[in-house]
XYZ file of C-alpha atoms in Angstrom:
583
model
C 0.000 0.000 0.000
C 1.816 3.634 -1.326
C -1.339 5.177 -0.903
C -2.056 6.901 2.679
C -6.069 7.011 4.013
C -6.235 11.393 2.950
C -5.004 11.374 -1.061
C -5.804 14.772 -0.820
C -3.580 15.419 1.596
C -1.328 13.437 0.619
C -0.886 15.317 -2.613
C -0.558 18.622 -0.402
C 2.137 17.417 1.217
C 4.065 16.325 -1.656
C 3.549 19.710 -3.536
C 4.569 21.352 0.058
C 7.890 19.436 -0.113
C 8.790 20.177 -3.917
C 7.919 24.027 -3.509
C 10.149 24.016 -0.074
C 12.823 22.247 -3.029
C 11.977 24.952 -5.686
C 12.431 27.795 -2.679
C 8.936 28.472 -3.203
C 7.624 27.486 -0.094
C 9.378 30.523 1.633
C 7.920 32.980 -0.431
C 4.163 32.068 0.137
C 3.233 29.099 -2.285
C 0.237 27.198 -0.933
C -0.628 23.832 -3.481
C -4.581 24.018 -3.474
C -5.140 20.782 -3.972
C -9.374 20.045 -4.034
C -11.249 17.140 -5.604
C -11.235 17.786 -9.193
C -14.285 17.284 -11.845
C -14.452 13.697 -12.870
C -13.714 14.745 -16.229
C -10.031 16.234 -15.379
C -8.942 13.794 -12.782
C -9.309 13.113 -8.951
C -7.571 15.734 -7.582
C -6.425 19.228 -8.646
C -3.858 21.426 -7.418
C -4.410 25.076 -8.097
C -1.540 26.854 -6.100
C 0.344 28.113 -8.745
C -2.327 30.651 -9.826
C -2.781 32.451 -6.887
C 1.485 32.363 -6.196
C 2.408 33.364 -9.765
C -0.295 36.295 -9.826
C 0.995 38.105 -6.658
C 5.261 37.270 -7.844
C 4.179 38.815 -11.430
C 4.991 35.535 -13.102
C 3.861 32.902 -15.288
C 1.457 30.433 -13.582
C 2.046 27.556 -16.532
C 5.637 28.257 -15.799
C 5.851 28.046 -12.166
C 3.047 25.030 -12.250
C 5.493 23.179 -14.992
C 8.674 23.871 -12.050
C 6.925 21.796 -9.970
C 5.714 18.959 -12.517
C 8.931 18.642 -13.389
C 9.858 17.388 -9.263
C 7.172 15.211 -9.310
C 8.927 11.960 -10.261
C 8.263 10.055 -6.766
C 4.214 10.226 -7.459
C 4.226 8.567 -10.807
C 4.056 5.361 -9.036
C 0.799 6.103 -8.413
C -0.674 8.441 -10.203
C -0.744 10.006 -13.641
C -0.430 14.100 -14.074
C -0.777 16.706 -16.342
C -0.470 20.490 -16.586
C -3.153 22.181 -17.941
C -4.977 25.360 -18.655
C -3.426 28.257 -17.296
C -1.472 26.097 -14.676
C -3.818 23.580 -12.898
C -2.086 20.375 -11.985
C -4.682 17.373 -12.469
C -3.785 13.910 -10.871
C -5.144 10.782 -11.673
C -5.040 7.496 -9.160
C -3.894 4.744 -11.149
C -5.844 1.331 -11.243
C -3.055 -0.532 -8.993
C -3.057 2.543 -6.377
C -6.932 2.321 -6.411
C -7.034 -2.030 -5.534
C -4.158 -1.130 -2.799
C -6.026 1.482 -1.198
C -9.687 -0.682 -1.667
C -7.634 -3.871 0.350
C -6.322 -1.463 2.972
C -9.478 0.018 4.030
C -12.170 -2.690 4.179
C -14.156 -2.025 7.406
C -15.240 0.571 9.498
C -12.769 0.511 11.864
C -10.478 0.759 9.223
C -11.424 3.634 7.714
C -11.781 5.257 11.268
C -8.258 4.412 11.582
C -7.379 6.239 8.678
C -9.302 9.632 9.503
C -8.373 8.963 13.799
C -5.193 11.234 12.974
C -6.669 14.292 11.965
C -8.118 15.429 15.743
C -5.999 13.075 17.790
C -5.180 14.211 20.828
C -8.133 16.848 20.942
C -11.216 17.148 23.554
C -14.341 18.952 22.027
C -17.229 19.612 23.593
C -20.311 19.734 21.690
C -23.528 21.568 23.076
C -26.520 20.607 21.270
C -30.239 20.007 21.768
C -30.344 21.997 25.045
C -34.356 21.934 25.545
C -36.542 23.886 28.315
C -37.283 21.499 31.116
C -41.071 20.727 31.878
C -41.860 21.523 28.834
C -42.281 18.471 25.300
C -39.662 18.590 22.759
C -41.046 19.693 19.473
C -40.053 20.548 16.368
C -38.215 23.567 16.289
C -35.784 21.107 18.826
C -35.019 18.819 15.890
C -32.348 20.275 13.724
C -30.260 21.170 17.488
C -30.415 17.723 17.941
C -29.726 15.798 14.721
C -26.980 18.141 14.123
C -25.364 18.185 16.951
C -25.686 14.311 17.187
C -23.697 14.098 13.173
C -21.194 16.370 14.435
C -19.871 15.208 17.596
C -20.196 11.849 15.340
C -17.820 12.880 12.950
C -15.341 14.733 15.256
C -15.082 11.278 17.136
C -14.059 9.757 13.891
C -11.293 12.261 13.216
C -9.965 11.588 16.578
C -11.233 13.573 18.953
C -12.679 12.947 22.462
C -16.110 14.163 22.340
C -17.978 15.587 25.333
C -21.504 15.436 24.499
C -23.039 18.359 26.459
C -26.891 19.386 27.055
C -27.355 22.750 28.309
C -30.821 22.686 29.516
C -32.930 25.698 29.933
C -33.604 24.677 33.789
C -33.709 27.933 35.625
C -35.699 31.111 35.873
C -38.814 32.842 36.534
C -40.815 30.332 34.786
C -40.262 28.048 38.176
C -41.896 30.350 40.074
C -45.330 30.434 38.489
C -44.600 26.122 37.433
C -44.430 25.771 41.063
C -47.573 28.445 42.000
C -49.230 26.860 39.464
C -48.265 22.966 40.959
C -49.287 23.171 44.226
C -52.946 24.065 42.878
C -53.435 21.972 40.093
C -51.225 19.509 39.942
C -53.587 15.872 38.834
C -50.947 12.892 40.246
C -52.825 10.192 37.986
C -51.956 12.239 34.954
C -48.410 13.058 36.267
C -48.012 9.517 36.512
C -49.429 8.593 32.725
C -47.546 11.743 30.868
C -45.573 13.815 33.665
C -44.271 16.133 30.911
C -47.327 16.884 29.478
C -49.177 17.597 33.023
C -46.124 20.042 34.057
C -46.381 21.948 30.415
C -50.648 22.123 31.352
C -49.759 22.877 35.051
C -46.976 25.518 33.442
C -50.374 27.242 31.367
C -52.342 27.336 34.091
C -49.670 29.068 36.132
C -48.852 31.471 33.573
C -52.350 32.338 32.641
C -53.407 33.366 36.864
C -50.265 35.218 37.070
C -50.510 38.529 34.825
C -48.432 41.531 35.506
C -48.804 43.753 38.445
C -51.026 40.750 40.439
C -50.941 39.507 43.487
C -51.168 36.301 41.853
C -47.551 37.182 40.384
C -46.041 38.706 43.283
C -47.165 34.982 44.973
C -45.115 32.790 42.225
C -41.806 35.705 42.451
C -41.855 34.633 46.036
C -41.908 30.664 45.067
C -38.823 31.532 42.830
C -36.842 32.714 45.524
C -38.012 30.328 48.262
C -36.457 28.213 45.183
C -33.208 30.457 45.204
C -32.790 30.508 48.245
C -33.103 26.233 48.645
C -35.936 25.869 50.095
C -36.328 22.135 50.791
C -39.943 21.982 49.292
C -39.348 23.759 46.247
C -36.226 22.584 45.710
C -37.663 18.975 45.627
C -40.053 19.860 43.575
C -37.704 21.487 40.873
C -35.553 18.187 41.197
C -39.143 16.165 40.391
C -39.363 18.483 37.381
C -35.896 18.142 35.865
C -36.255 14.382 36.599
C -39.710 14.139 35.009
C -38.303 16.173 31.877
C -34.595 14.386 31.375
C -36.554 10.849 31.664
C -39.301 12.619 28.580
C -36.245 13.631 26.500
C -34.176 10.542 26.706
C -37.551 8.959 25.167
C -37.424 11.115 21.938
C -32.662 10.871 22.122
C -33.246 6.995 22.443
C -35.620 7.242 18.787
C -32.522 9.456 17.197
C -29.683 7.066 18.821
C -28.245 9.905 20.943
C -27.152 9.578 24.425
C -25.488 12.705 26.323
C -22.445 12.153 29.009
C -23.821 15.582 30.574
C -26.870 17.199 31.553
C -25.254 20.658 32.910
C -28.215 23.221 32.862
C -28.412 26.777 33.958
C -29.184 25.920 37.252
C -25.621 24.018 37.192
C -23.613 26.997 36.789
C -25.704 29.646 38.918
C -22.976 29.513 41.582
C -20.581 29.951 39.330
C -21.478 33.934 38.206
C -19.654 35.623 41.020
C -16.321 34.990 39.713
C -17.610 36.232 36.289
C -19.066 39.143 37.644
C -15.195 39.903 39.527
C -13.288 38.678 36.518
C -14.547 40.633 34.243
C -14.836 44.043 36.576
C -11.293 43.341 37.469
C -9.766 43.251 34.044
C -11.535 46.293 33.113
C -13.497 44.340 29.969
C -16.741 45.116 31.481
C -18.482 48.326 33.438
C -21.215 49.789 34.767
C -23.837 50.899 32.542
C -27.473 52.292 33.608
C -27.036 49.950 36.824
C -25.964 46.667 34.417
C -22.773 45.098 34.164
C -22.070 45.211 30.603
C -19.234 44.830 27.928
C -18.743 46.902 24.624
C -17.035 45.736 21.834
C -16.455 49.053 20.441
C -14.040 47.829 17.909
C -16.986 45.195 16.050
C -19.153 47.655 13.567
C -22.619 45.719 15.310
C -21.721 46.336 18.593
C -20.031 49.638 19.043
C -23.105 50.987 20.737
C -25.044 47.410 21.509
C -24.400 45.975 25.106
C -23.731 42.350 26.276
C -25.591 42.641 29.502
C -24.118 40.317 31.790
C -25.770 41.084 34.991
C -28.825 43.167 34.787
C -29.377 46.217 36.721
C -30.958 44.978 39.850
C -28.560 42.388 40.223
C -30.076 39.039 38.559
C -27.703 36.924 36.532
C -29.022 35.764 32.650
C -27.645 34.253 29.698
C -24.625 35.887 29.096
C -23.911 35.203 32.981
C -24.044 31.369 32.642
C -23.008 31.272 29.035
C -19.800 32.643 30.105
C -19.518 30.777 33.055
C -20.259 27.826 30.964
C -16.983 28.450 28.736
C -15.231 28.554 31.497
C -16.170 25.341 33.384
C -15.671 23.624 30.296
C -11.666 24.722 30.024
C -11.193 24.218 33.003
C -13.066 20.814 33.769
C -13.101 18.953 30.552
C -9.580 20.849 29.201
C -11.767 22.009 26.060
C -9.747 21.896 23.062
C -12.449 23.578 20.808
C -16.539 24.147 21.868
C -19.571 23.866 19.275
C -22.911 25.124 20.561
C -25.261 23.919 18.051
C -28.377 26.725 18.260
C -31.055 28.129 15.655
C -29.596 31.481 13.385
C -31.665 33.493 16.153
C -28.874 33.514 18.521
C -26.138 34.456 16.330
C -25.678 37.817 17.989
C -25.815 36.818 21.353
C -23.026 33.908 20.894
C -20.843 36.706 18.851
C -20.753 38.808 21.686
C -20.132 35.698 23.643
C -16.941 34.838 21.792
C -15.763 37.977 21.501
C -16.118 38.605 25.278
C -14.541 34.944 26.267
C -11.683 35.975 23.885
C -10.509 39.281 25.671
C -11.242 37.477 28.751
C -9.351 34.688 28.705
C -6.203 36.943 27.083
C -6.313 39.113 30.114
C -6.383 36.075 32.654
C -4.329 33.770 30.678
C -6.665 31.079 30.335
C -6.449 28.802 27.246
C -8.567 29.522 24.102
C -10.213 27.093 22.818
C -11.613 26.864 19.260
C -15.146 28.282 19.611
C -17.577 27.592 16.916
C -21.560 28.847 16.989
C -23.175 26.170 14.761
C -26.336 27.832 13.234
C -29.176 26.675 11.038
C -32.156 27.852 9.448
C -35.894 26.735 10.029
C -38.353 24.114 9.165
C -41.247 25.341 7.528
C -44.299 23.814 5.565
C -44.617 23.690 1.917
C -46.783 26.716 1.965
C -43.155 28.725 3.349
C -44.782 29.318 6.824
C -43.410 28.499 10.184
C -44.553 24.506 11.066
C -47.711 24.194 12.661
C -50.336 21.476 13.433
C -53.465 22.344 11.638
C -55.102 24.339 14.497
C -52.215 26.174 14.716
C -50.200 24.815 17.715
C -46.686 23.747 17.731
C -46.038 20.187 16.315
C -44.282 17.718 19.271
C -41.374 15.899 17.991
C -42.496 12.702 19.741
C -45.899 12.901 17.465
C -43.281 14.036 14.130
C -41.504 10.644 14.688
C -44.580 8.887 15.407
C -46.150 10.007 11.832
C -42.901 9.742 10.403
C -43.112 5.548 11.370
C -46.535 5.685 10.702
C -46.389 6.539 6.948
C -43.051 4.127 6.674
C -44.920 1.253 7.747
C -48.030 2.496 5.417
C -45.329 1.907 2.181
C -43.470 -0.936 3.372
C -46.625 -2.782 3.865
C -47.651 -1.917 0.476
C -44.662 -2.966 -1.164
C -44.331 -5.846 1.354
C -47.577 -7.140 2.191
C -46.500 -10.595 2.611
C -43.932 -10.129 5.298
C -44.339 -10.549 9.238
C -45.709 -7.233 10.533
C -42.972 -7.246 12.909
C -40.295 -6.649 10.205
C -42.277 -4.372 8.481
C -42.845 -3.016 12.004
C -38.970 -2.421 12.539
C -38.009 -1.541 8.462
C -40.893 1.167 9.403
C -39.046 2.632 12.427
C -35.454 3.003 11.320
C -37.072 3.981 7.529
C -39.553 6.622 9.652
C -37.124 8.120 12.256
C -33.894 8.462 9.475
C -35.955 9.648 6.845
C -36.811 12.555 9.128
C -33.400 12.829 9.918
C -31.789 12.655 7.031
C -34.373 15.108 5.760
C -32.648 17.716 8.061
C -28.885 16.423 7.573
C -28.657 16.629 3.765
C -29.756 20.525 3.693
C -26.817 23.345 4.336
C -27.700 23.636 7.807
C -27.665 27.560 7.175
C -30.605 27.781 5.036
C -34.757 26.804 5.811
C -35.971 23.607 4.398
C -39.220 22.766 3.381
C -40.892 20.054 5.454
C -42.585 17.336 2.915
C -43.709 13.713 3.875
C -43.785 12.971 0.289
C -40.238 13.686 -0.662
C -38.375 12.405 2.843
C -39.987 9.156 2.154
C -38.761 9.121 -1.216
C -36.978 5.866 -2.749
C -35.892 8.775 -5.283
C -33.891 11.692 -4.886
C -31.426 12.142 -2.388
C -33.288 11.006 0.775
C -32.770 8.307 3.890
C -35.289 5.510 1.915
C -32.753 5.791 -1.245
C -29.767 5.220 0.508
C -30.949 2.394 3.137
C -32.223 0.897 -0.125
C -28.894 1.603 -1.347
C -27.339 -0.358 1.305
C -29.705 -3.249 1.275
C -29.388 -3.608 -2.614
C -25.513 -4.425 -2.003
C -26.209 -6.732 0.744
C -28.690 -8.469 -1.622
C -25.726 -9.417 -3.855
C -23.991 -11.286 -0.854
C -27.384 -13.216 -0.172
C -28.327 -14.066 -3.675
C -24.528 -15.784 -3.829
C -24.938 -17.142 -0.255
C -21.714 -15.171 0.768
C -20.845 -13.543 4.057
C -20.489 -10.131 3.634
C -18.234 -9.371 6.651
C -15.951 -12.005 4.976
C -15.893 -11.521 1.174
C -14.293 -13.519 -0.632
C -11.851 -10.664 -2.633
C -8.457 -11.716 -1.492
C -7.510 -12.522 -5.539
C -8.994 -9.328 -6.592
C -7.326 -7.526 -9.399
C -7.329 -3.887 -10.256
C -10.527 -1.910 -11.687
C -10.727 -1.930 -15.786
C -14.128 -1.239 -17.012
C -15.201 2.647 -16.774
C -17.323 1.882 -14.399
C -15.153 -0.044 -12.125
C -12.566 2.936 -12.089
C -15.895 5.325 -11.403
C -16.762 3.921 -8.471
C -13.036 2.949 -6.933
C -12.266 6.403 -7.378
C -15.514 7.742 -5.474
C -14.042 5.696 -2.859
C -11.480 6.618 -2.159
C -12.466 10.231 -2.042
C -14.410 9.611 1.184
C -12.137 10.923 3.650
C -12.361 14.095 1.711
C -15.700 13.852 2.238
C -15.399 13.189 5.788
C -12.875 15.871 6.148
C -14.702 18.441 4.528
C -18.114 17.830 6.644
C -15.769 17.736 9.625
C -14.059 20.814 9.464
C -16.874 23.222 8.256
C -19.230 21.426 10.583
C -21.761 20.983 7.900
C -22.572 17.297 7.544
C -24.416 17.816 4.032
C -21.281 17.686 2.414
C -21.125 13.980 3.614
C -24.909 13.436 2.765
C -23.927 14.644 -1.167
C -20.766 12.322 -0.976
C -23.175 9.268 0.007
C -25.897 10.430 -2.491
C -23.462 10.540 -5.255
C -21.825 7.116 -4.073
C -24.847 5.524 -4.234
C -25.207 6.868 -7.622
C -22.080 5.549 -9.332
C -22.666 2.294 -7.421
C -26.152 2.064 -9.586
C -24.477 2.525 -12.341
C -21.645 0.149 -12.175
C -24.572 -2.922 -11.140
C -26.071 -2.008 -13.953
C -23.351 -1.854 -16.275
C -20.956 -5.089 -14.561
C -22.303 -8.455 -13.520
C -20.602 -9.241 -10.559
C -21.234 -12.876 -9.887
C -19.717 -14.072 -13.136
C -17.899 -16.821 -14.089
C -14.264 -15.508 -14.673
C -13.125 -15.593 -10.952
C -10.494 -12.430 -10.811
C -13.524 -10.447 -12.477
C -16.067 -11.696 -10.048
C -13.389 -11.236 -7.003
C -12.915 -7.355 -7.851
C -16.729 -6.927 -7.984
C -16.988 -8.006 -5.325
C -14.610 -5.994 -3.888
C -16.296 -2.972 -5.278
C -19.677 -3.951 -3.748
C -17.921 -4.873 -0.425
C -16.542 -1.457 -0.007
C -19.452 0.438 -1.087
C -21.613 -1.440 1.239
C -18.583 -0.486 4.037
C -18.851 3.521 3.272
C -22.436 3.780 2.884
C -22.951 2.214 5.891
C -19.896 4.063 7.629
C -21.334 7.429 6.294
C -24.681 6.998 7.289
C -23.670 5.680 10.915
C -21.763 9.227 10.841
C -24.902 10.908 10.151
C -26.791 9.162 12.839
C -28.854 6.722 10.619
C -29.453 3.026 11.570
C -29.230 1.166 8.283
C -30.753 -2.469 7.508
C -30.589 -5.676 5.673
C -33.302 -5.901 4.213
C -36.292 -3.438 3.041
């Protein structure tokens, strides 16, 4: 095996060492090197453009320099200069089978990405719902997200710290807990506790309007609540219990478990030192009675405050947020932080960051990498906002329970004949990824259109094509009564037909794949990779027999259909999908 797991960077390291030998390197050449179009190769290295424009010189020139001290990659690939000084390389048929044998599981290929984070601790904060209160659907895209990203940072080597920041503090309390010691129905806390607390939570809202008595009563349950009072206390406890037991419901459906729970309430001893740190270093002052920073220097907020404490002295978001980056330095030795929230908070994290960042240079404390993960919202075909047809907000548990419903509605159509049971379980992981996958193969920055109809798709780039995808390969192992953990491809030869050297070099481009979806923290750019795999593996089938005769042909079919079946099953376990044998 010549070929590392990264061609890409592979490539980029080669072109770094011959412009280093060309004294190039010194003077600001950078090799560029992206996944080309089909048509011009694998892989493309445009660095000579960009250096020969700003040293006034040829870019066919200084591209040819460095063609010309490419002799150890001919082994492997094929080259050419062309245009006005791209470099295009092709992987040659015997690099392609070497790199095919060496990477033949999933662990393998994890192997191969494990370097690019080694070493590194993350923590990803995702999800992050309002206790006593149902998940719904505005909570999906946090969660699914979050889930594919702290996914695919564990495959590039990090250690992942799975983190959700519940909203479990504040004045709500106060009129949850007025509102619980009068109406509270045990029977129906013991059938649905979540959905009791959110009626409980309406009823206590609705009897306490501004400027009542009713109101004053529920402020004074909040602080008997501050101040830990035993009853209310317990009763908070009983909420957060109630709620974390409701959620884990709806993360058990979407395969995601959390290693922390850390709410507000975690960190509300915490503000003090905030409140000193930041007086103390000068970053914040005084400002109508607040404790506020300026960032006079950011064209938004030369006149906008972060309000950190408010004026009569009660702590908010900014107050745990920042206490929050903190504990998470200090405790879990953060190399980078992702908070994965809806494009509504954008200001309020950017004010974050900038105010962590002066911070932590005036104490000394280690920066992290801090990434705000946004995304756009779900809306219904008509463009609006997502709403149940009287207008209320949808609940994700009832979303996933539609979302199995209609599965099971097709599969039993196409599959009348089988056990309910299997159509039963084809239904759930078909219901609960198509939803899913629905959300994951859209930029996360723009709004998608919610449609039944096209999630549940077996056409188009959806979760129903590429489980079918997967189950289609695994078909070819059955039909031929062959194990496909243990194919038998140990005589395979190197690709030959067009269509053999299609799909062995969409292969081997998965890392880039991987990389690229890591690194932006978009994982649609893996959802295209998969949809396009799937693609070129259609047309191979239907262009190659693979259980044929000749034995060498058969063997590197097999092959093919082996490691297709590996990364489309890798790649949607990265995503969060379940995938199946059969559909």
């Amino acid at each position: 095996m010549s070929l590392p797991f990264n061609v890409a960077s592979h490539l980029d390291h080669a072109l770094r060492e011959t412009a280093t030998k060309l004294g190039l390197a010194d003077r600001g050449f950078q090799p560029d090197v992206r996944v080309a179009d089909p048509a011009n190769g694998d892989f493309q290295a445009n660095g000579a453009l960009a250096f020969a424009k700003r040293e006034k010189q040829n870019p066919r020139a200084v591209a040819q320099q460095i063609v010309d001290e490419l002799a150890g990659l001919q082994a492997d690939f094929t080259f050419e200069l062309a245009g006005p000084g791209f470099i295009n390389f092709r992987i040659k048929p015997a690099a392609l089978l070497a790199w095919l044998q060496a990477y033949g599981s999933e662990q393998q290929l994890q192997s191969g990405a494990a370097g690019a984070k080694s070493g590194q601790t993350w923590v990803v904060d995702y999800s992050s719902p309002n206790t006593a209160k149902q998940m719904h659907v505005g909570h999906l895209r946090s969660a699914v997200i979050g889930e594919a990203i702290c996914r695919l940072l564990t495959f590039s080597g990090a250690k992942v710290i799975r983190d959700n920041h519940l909203g479990d503090w504040g004045t709500q309390f106060g009129k949850l807990i007025y509102g619980y010691k009068r109406w509270a129905d045990q029977n129906a806390l013991a059938t649905d506790a979540i959905e009791e607390l959110e009626r409980i939570y309406k009823l206590g809202h609705g009897a306490t309007p501004d400027g009542s008595p009713e109101l004053d009563e529920a402020r004074r349950e909040l602080v008997k609540l501050q101040n830990g009072d035993a009853e209310n206390v317990a009763l908070w406890q009983k909420f957060s219990d109630v709620s974390l037991a409701a959620f884990q419901q709806i993360y058990d459906r979407l395969g995601i478990k959390f290693d922390h729970n850390l709410g507000e309430s975690f960190y509300n001893n915490q503000v003090d030192r905030i409140y000193r740190e930041l007086a103390d270093t000068k970053i914040s002052e005084v400002s109508e009675g607040a404790q506020v920073v300026f960032h006079p220097e950011h064209p938004r907020y030369k006149t906008q405050p972060f309000i950190m404490r408010k004026a009569d002295g009660a702590s908010n978001y900014a107050s745990t947020d920042l206490a929050t980056a903190l504990y998470r330095v200090e405790h879990f030795n953060a190399d980078g932080i992702v908070v994965v929230t809806d494009f509504r908070q954008a200001d309020h994290f950017e004010q974050l960051f900038l105010t962590v960042q002066k911070w932590f240079a005036a104490k000394q404390y280690r920066l992290p990498e801090l990434h705000h993960v946004t995304f756009g919202a779900v809306t219904g075909e008509d463009g609006k906002a997502l709403k149940t047809r009287d207008g209320g907000v949808i609940k994700l548990k009832a979303l996933l329970d539609e979302a199995e419903e209609r599965a099971f509605a097709l599969v039993s159509e196409k599959n009348p004949d089988s056990p309910e049971s299997e159509r039963r379980e084809i239904a759930r992981v078909v219901g609960v990824s198509s939803v899913q996958y629905a959300d994951l193969s859209q930029n996360r920055s723009s709004n998608y259109v919610f449609s039944w109809e096209k999630m549940l798709s077996l056409e188009g780039n959806t979760a129903p094509y590429l489980l079918y995808a997967v189950t289609r390969v695994r078909s070819i192992f059955r039909k031929a009564g062959l194990d496909p953990a243990h194919p038998p491809v140990g005589d395979a030869s190197a690709p030959e037909t067009a269509q053999e050297i299609n799909l062995a070099r969409k292969l081997v481009k998965f890392p880039d794949a991987v990389q690229l979806a890591t690194n932006t923290l978009r994982p649609h750019f893996l959802g295209l990779y998969l949809y396009e795999l799937a693609g070129d593996y259609s047309t191979f089938y239907a262009a190659d027999k693979v259980i044929v005769d000749d034995p060498a042909v058969r063997a590197r079919r097999l092959l093919l259909c082996h490691r297709t079946l590996v990364t489309l099953e890798t790649g949607l376990h990265l995503l969060g999908l379940r995938t199946l044998e059969r559909m």
